[in-house]
Short mmCIF file of C-alpha atoms and ligand atoms in Angstrom, two decimals:
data_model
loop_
_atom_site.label_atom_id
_atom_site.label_comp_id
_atom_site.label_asym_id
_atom_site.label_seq_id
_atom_site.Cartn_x
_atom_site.Cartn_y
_atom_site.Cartn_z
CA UNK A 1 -5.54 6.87 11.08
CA UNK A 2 -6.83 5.99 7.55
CA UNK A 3 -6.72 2.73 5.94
CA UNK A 4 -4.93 -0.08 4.15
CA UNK A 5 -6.11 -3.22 2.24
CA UNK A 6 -4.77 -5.81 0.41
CA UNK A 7 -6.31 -8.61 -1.26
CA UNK A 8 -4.59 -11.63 -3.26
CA UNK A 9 -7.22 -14.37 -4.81
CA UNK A 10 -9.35 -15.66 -7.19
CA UNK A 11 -11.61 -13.04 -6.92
CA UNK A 12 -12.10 -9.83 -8.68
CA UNK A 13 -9.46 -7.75 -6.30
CA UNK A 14 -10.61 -3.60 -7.02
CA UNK A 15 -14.33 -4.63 -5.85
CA UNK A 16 -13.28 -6.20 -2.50
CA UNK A 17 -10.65 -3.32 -2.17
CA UNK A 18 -12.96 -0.28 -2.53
CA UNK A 19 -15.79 -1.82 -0.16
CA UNK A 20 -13.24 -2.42 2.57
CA UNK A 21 -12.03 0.93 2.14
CA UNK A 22 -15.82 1.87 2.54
CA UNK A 23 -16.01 0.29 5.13
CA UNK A 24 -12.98 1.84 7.00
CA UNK A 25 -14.30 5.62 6.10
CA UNK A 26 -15.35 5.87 9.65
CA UNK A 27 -11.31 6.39 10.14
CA UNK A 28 -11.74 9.24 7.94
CA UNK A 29 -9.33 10.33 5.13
CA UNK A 30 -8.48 12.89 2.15
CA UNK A 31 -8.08 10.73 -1.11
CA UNK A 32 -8.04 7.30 -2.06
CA UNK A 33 -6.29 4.99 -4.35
CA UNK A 34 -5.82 1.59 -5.53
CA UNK A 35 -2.98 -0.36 -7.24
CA UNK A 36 -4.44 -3.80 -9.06
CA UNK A 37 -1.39 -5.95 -10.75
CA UNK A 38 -2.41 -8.43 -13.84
CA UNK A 39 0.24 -10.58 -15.36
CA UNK A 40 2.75 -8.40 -13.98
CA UNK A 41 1.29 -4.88 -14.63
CA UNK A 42 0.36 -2.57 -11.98
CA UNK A 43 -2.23 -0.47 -12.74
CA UNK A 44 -2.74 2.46 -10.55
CA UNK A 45 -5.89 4.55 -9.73
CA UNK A 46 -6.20 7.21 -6.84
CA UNK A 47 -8.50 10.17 -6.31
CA UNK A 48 -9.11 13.29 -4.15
CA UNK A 49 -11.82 13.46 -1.82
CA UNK A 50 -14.62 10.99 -1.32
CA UNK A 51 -13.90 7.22 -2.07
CA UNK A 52 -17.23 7.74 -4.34
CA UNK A 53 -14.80 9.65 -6.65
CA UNK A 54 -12.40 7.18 -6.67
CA UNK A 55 -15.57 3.90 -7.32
CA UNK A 56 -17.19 5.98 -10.44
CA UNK A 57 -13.51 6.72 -11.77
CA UNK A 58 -12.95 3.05 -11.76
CA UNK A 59 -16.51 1.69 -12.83
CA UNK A 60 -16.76 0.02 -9.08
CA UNK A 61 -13.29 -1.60 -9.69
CA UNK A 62 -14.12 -2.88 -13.51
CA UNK A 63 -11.53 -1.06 -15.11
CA UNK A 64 -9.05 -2.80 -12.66
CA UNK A 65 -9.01 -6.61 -13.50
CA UNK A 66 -6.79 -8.87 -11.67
CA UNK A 67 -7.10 -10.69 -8.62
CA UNK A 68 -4.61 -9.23 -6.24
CA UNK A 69 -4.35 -5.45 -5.21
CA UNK A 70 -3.41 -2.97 -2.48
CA UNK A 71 -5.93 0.24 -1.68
CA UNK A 72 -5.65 3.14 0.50
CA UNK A 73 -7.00 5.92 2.13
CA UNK A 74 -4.79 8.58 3.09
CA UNK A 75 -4.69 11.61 5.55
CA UNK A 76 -2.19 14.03 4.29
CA UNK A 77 0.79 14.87 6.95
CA UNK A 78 3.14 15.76 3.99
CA UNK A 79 1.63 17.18 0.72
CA UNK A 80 -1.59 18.32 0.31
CA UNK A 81 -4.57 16.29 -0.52
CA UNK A 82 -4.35 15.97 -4.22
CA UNK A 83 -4.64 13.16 -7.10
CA UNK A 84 -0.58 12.91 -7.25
CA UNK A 85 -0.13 13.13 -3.57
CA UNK A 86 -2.57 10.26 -2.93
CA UNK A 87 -1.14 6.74 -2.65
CA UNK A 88 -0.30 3.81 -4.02
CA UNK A 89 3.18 5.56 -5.16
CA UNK A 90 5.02 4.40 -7.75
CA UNK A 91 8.60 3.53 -8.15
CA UNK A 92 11.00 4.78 -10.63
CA UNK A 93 10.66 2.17 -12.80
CA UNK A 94 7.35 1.07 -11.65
CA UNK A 95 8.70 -2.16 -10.14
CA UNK A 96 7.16 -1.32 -7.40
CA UNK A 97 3.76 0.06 -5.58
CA UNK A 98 3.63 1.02 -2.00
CA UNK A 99 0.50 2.46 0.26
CA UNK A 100 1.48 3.82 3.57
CA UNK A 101 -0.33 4.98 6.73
CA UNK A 102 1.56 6.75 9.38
CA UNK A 103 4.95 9.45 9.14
CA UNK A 104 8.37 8.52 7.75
CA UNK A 105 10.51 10.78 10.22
CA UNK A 106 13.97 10.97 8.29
CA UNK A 107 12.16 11.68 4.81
CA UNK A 108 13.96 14.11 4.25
CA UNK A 109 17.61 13.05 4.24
CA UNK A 110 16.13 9.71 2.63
CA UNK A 111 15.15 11.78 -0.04
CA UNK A 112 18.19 13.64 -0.54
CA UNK A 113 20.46 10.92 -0.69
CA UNK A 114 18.11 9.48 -3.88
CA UNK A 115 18.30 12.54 -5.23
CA UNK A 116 21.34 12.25 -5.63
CA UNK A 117 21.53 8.89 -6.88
CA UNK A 118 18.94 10.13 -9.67
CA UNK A 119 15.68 9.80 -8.39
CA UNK A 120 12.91 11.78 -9.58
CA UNK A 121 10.00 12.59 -7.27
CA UNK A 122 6.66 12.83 -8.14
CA UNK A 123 4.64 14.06 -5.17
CA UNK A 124 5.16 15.59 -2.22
CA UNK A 125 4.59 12.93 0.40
CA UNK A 126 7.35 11.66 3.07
CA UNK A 127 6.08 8.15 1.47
CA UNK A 128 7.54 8.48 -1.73
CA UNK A 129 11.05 7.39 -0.26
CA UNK A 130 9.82 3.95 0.56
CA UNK A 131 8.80 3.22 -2.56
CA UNK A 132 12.22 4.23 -3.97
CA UNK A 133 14.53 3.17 -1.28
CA UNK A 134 12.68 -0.41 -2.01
CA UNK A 135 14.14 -0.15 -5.55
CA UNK A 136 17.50 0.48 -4.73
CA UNK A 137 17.58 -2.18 -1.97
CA UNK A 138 16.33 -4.65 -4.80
CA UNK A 139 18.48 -7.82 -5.74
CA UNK A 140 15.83 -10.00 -7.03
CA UNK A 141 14.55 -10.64 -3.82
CA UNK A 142 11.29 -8.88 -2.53
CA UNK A 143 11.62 -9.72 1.41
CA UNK A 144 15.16 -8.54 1.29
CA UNK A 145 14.66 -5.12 -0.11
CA UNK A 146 11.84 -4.79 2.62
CA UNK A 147 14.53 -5.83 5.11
CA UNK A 148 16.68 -3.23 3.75
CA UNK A 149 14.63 -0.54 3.44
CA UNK A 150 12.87 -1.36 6.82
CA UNK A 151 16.20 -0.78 8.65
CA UNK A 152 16.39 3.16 7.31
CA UNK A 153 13.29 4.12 8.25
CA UNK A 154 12.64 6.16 11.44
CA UNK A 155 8.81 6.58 12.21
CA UNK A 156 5.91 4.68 12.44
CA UNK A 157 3.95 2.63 9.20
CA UNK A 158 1.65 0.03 8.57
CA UNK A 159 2.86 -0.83 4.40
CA UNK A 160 1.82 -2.68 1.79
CA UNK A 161 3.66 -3.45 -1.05
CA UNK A 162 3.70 -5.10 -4.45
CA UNK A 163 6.33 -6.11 -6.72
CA UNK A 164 5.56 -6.22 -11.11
CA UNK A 165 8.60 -8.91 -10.81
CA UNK A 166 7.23 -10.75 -8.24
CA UNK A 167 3.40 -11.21 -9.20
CA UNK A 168 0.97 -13.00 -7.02
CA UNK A 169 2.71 -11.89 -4.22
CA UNK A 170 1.64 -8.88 -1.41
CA UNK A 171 4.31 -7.99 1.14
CA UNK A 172 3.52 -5.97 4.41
CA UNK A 173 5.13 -4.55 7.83
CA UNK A 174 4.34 -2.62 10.45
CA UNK A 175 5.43 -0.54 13.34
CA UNK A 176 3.69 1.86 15.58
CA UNK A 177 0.80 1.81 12.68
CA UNK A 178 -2.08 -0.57 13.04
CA UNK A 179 -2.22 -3.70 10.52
CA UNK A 180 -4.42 -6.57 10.41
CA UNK A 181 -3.81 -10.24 8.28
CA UNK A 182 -6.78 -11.99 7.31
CA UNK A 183 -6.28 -15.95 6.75
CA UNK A 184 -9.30 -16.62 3.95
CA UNK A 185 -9.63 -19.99 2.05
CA UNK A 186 -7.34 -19.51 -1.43
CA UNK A 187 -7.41 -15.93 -0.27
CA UNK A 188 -5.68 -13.71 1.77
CA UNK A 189 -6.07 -10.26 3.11
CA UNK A 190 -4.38 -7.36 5.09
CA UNK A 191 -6.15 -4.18 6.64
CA UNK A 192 -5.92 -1.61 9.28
CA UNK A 193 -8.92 -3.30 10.82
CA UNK A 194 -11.14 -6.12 11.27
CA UNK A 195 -14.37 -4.40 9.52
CA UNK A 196 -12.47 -4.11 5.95
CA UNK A 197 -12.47 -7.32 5.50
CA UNK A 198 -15.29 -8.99 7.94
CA UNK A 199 -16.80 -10.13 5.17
CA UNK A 200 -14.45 -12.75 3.71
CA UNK A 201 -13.18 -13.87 7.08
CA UNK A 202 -13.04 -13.99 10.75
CA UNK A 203 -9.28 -15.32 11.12
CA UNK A 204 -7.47 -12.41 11.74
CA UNK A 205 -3.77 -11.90 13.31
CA UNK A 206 -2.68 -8.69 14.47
CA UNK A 207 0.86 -8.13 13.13
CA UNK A 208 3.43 -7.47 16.02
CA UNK A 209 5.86 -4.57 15.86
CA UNK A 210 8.05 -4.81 13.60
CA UNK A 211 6.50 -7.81 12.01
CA UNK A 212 6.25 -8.20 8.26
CA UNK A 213 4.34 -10.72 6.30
CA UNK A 214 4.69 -12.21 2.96
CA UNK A 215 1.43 -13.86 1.70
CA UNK A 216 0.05 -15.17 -1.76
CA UNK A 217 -3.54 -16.55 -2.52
CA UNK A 218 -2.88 -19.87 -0.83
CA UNK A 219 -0.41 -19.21 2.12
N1 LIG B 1 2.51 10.41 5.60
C1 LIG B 1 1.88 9.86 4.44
C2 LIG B 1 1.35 10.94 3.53
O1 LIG B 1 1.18 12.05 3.91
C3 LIG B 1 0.78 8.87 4.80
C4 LIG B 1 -0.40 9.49 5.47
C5 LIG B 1 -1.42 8.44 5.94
O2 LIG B 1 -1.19 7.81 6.97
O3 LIG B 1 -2.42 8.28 5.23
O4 LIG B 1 1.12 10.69 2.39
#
């Protein structure tokens, strides 16, 4: 269960992150993080245990400006519960910043194989080879990696994704995890479910298996 949002506007994005996660606690969850990009630098934030920990480490968002971000709230399968573990994860180069709900099955060959092409992992999570495999799959198009990546995965996720060389933009897909768009007006929004983002707008799509969407502020 747990919960993904992602915002991309005019408005301030770590606020309307943070009370969507709030407002998907009821899914329940072990940490919390959020990934705001500004002029093409992702700034990253995540903390164990209540999302209150994660709101008074951030000021409520203000030490996060920018107007587009991803946030998360995870429930551990692999790796415990800690400030590392929790998502967004970063890439290599910090390119890119993923969020994940649901398992990555193959993980662990996925892993090996960037191993040995260099990678160093951080945490512990099954998620972390997303965020990698995205890199490697990168040609200067963001929708292509995804496709790339998307066909080695085995398991079930609902992701969200943003790209430092692709700014403005928030790319998602899911299968077998739930994931929500929200059409707003010069905003839009993705979540695990309606309530995150009930607030800003009652246009919602539910993506389809295997569906991935590719959204700015305007369309
Ligand atoms: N499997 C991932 C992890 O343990 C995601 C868990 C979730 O759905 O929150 O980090």
């Amino acid at each position: 269960m747990c919960g993904i949002i992602g915002y991309v506007g005019r408005q301030e994005a770590a606020p309307i992150l943070l009370e969507g996660l709030e407002r998907m606690e009821y899914r329940g969850y072990d940490s919390a993080g959020v990934c705001v990009e500004q002029n093409g630098v992702l700034k990253v934030e995540k903390a164990k245990g209540r999302l209150q920990n994660l709101i008074a480490k951030t000021e409520n968002g203000a030490l996060l400006p920018g107007t587009l971000g991803i946030g998360h709230t995870r429930w551990a399968t692999h790796g415990e519960p800690n400030d590392i573990n929790s998502h967004p994860h970063l890439s290599q180069s910090g390119k890119f910043a993923v969020v994940h709900n649901g398992i990555i099955e193959n993980f662990i060959a996925l892993k090996e194989e960037l191993l040995q092409k260099g990678y160093t992992f951080r945490s512990e999570t099954d998620t972390e080879v997303v965020v990698h495999l995205l890199e490697t799959c990168y040609t200067g198009d963001i929708k292509q990696a995804l496709m790339r990546t998307a066909a080695r995965l085995e398991g079930s996720y609902a992701l969200g994704i943003v790209c430092r060389d692709e700014p403005g933009q928030i790319i998602a897909a899911k299968k077998d995890s739930p994931l929500i768009f929200g059409f707003g007006e010069g905003e839009n929004f993705i979540a695990s479910d309606v309530p995150a983002i009930l607030k800003y707008t009652r246009q919602v799509a539910y993506l389809d298996e295997g569906d991935m969407a590719v959204f700015t502020a305007s369309g």
